[in-house]
Coordinates of C-alpha atoms and ligand atoms in Angstrom, one line a residue:
X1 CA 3.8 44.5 109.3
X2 CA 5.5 45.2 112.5
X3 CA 6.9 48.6 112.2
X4 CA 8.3 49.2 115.2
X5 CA 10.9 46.8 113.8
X6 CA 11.2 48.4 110.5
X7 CA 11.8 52.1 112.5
X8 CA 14.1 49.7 114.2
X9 CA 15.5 48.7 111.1
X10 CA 15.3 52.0 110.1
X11 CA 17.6 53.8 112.7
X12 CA 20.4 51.2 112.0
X13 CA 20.4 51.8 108.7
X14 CA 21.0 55.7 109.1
X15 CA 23.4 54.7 111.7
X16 CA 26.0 53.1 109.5
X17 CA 27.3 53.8 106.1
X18 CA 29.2 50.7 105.8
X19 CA 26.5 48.2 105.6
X20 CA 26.6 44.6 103.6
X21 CA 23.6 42.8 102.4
X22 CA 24.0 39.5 102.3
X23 CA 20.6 37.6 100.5
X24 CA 19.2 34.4 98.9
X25 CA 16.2 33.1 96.9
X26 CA 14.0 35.1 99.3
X27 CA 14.4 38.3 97.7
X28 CA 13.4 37.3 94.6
X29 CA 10.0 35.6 95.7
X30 CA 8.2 39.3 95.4
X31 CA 9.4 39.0 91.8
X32 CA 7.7 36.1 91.2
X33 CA 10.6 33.7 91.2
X34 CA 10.0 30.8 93.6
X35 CA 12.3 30.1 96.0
X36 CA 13.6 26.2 97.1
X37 CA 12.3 25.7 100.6
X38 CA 9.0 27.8 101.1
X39 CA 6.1 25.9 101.1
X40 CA 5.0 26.8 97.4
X41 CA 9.1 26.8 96.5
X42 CA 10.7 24.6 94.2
X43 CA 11.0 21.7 97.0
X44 CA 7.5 21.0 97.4
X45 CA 7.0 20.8 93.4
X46 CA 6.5 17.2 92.5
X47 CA 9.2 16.0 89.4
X48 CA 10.9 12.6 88.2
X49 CA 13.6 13.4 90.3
X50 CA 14.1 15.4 93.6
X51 CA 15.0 19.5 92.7
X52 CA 18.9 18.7 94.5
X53 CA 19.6 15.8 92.7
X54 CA 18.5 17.6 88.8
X55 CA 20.5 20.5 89.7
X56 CA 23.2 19.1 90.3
X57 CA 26.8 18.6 88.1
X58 CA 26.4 14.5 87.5
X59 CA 22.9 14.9 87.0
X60 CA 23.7 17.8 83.8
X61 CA 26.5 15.3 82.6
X62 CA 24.4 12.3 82.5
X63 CA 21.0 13.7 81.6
X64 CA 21.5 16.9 80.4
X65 CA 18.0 17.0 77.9
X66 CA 16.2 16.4 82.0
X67 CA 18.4 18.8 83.5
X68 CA 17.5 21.7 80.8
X69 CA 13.4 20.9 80.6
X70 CA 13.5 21.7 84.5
X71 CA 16.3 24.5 84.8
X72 CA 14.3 26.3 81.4
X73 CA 10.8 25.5 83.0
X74 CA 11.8 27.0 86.9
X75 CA 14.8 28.8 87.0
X76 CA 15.5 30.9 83.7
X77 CA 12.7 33.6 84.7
X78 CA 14.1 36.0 82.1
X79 CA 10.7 38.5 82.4
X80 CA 11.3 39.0 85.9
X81 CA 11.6 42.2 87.7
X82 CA 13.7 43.5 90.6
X83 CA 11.1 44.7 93.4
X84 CA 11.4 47.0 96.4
X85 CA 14.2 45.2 98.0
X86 CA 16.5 45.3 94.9
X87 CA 15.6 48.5 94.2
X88 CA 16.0 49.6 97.7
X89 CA 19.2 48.1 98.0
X90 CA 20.7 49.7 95.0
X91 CA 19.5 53.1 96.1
X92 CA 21.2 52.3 99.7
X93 CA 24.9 52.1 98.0
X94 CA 24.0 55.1 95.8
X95 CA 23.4 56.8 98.8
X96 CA 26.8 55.7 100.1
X97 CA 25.7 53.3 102.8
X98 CA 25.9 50.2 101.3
X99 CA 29.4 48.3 100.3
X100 CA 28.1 45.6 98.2
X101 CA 25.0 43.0 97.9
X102 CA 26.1 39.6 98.4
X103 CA 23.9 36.8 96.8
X104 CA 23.2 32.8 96.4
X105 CA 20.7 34.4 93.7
X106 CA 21.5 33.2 90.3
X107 CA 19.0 35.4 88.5
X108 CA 20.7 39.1 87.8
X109 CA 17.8 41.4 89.6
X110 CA 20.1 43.0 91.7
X111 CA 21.8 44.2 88.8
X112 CA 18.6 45.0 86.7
X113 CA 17.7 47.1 89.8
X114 CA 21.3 49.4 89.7
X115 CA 23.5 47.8 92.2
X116 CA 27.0 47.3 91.1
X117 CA 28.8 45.6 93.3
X118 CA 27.3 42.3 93.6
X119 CA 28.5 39.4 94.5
X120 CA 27.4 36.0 92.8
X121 CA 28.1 33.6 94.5
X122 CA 26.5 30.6 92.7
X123 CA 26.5 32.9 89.5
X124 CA 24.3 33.6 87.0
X125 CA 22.0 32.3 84.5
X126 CA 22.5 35.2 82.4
X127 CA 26.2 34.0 81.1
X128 CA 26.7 30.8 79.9
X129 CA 29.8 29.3 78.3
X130 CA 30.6 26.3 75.8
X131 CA 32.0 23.0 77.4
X132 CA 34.1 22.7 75.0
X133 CA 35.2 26.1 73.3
X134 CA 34.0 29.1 76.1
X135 CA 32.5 30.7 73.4
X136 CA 30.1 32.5 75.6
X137 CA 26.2 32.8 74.9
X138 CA 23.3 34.8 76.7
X139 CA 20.5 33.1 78.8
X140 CA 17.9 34.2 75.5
X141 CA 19.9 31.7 73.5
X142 CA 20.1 28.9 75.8
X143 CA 16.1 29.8 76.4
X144 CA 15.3 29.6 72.6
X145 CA 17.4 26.6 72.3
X146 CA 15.3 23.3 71.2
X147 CA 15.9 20.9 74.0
X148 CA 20.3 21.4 75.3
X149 CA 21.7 24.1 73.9
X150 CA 24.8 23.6 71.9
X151 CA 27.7 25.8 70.8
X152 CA 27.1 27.5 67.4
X153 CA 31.1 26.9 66.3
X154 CA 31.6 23.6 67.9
X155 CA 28.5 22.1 68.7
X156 CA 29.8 21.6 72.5
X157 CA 27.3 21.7 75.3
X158 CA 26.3 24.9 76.5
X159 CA 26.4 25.3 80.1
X160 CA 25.0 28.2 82.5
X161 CA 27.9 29.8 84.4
X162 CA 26.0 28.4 87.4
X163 CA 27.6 26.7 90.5
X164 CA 25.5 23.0 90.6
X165 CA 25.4 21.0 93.4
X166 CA 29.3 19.3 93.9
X167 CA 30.2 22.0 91.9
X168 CA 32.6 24.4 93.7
X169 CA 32.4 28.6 94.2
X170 CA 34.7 30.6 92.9
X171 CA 37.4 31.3 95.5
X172 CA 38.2 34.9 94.6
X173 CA 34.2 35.7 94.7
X174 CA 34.3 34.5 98.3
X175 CA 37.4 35.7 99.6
X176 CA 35.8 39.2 98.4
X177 CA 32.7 38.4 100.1
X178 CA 34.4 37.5 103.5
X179 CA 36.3 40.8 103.5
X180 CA 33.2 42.8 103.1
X181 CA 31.9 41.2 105.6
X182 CA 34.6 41.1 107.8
X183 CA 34.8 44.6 107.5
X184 CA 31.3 45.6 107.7
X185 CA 29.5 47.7 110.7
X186 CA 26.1 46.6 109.5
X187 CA 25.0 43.1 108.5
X188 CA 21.7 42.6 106.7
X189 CA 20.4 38.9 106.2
X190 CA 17.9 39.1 104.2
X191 CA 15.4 35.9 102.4
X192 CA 17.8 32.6 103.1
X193 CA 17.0 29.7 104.9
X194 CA 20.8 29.6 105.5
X195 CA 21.3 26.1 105.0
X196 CA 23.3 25.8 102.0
X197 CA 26.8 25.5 102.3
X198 CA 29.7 26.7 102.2
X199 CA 27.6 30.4 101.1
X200 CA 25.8 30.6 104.8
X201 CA 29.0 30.2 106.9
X202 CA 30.4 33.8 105.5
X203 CA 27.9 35.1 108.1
X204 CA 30.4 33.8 110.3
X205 CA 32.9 36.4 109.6
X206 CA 30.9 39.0 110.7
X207 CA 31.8 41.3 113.9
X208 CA 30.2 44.4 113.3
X209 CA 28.0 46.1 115.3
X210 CA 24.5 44.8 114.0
X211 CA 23.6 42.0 112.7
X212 CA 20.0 42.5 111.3
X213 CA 17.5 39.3 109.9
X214 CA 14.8 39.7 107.4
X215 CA 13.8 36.4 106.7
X216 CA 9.9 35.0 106.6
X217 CA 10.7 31.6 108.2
X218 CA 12.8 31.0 111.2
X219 CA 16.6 30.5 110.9
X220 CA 19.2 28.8 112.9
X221 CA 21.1 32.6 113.1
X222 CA 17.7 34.5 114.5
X223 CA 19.5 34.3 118.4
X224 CA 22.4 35.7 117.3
X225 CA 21.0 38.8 115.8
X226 CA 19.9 42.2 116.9
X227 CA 17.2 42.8 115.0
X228 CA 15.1 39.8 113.4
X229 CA 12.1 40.7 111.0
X230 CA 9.5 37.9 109.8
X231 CA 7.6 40.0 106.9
X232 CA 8.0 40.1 103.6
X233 CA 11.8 41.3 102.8
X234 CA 10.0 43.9 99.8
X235 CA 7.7 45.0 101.9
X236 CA 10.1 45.5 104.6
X237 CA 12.2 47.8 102.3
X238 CA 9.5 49.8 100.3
X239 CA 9.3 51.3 103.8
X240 CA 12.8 52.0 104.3
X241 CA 14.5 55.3 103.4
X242 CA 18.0 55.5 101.9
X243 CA 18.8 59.1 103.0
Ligands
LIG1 P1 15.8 28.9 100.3 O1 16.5 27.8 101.0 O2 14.7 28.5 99.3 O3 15.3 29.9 101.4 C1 14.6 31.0 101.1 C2 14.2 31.7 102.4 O4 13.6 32.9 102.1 C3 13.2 30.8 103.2 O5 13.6 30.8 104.5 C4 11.9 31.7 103.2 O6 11.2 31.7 104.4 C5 12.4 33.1 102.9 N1 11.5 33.9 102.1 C6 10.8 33.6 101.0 N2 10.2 34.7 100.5 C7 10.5 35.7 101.3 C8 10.1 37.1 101.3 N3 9.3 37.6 100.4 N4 10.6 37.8 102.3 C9 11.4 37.3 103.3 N5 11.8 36.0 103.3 C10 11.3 35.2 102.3 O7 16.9 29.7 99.4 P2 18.4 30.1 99.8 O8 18.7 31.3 98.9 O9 18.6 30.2 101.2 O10 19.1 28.8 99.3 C11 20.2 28.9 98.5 C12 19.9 28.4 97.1 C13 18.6 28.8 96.4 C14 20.9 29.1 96.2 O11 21.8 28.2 95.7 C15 20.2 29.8 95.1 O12 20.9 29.7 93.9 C16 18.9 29.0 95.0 N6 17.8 29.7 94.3 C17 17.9 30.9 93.7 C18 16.9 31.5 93.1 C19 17.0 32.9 92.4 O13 18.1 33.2 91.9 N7 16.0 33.7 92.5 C20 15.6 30.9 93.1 C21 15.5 29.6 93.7 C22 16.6 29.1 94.3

């Protein structure tokens, strides 16, 4: 690991005590989740159909029975656990220095680790709703479910509270998310290929003071920032102090 980048990273973060994490699927890889573009992520997994076009809202519609075997089988990873980076950043906003976490992650370890104010952008697959009646239903039930999971009361599909491809975000989520950022001294970018649209362009509302990368692979932002880190993003934080 370089550490002259994490003192680096280090001395910014006890610089500011208004800093914003903004993350993706990167942070959870510690964990054990895979992430979509890496070479051993979920793009590079061989299935009938590409990963894009499964996730996606037509796909659930039309094949929902294909749509579950893959979204149980690689994204419903209800054992894992939040590692150094989630629990780092939680311990950051305890500490008063961090405003919120916002993430494209859909699996809840921010929250497991003791951040509260986290922003989902592409939500969660811990709540999940009825098609046709809300009635609302917890990711163990649509895990346990044989095959789709259907409402209990009125045997509507259930579906994951879980922005799909041509699926829209939820507007007051990301009118939050640009006025922390907007408003933030210290912007942390942390394990996103920032390709995936319209979540990467809230970077764009920054104007803080430093911008700071933690990302394995290369982005299109790494110019732009202050400080840009290639290691691993838990690694990178088990060595941080919140004080
Ligand atoms: P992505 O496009 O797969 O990019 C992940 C990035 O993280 C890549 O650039 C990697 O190089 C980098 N990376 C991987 N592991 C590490 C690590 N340990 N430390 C530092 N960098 C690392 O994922 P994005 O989040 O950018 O794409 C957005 C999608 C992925 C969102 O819609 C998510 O919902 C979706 N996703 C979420 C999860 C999850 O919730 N854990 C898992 C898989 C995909």
């Amino acid at each position: 690991m370089d550490m002259d980048k994490v003192r680096q990273l280090q001395e910014i973060i006890d610089g500011s005590d208004n800093i914003v994490f903004f993350g993706g699927a990167g942070v959870s890889t510690e964990s054990g989740i895979p992430d979509f573009r890496s070479q051993d992520g979920l793009y590079h997994m061989k299935y009938d159909y590409p990963p894009e076009t499964i996730i996606s809202h037509s796909f659930f519609v039309r094949k929902p029975e294909e749509f579950y075997r893959f979204y149980k089988d690689k994204m419903l990873a209800l054992d894992a656990m939040p590692n150094a980076a989630h629990l780092k950043l939680a311990e950051l906003e305890k500490a008063g220095k961090l405003r919120a976490v916002i993430t494209q992650n859909i699996d809840g370890l921010h929250q497991k680790a003791g951040s509260r104010e986290v922003l989902e952008l592409h939500g969660s697959v811990l709540r999940n709703y009825c098609t046709r009646c809300g009635e609302f239903y917890d990711a163990e039930y649509v895990k346990n479910a044989d095959g789709v999971p259907k409402c209990e009361k009125c045997g509507g599909m259930v579906k994951p509270d879980v922005v799909l491809y041509e699926e829209g975000l939820d507007n007051s989520i990301m009118s939050k998310s640009v006025s922390y950022i907007r408003n933030a001294d210290v912007l942390i970018i942390g394990g996103t290929s920032l390709v995936v649209y319209p979540a990467a362009g809230l970077i764009d509302y920054f104007h803080g003071r430093k911008l700071v990368l933690i990302n394995k692979g290369a982005t299109a932002r790494d110019a732009g920032a202050d400080l840009v880190i290639t290691d691993a993003i838990g690694e990178v934080f088990s060595q941080i102090e919140a004080r």
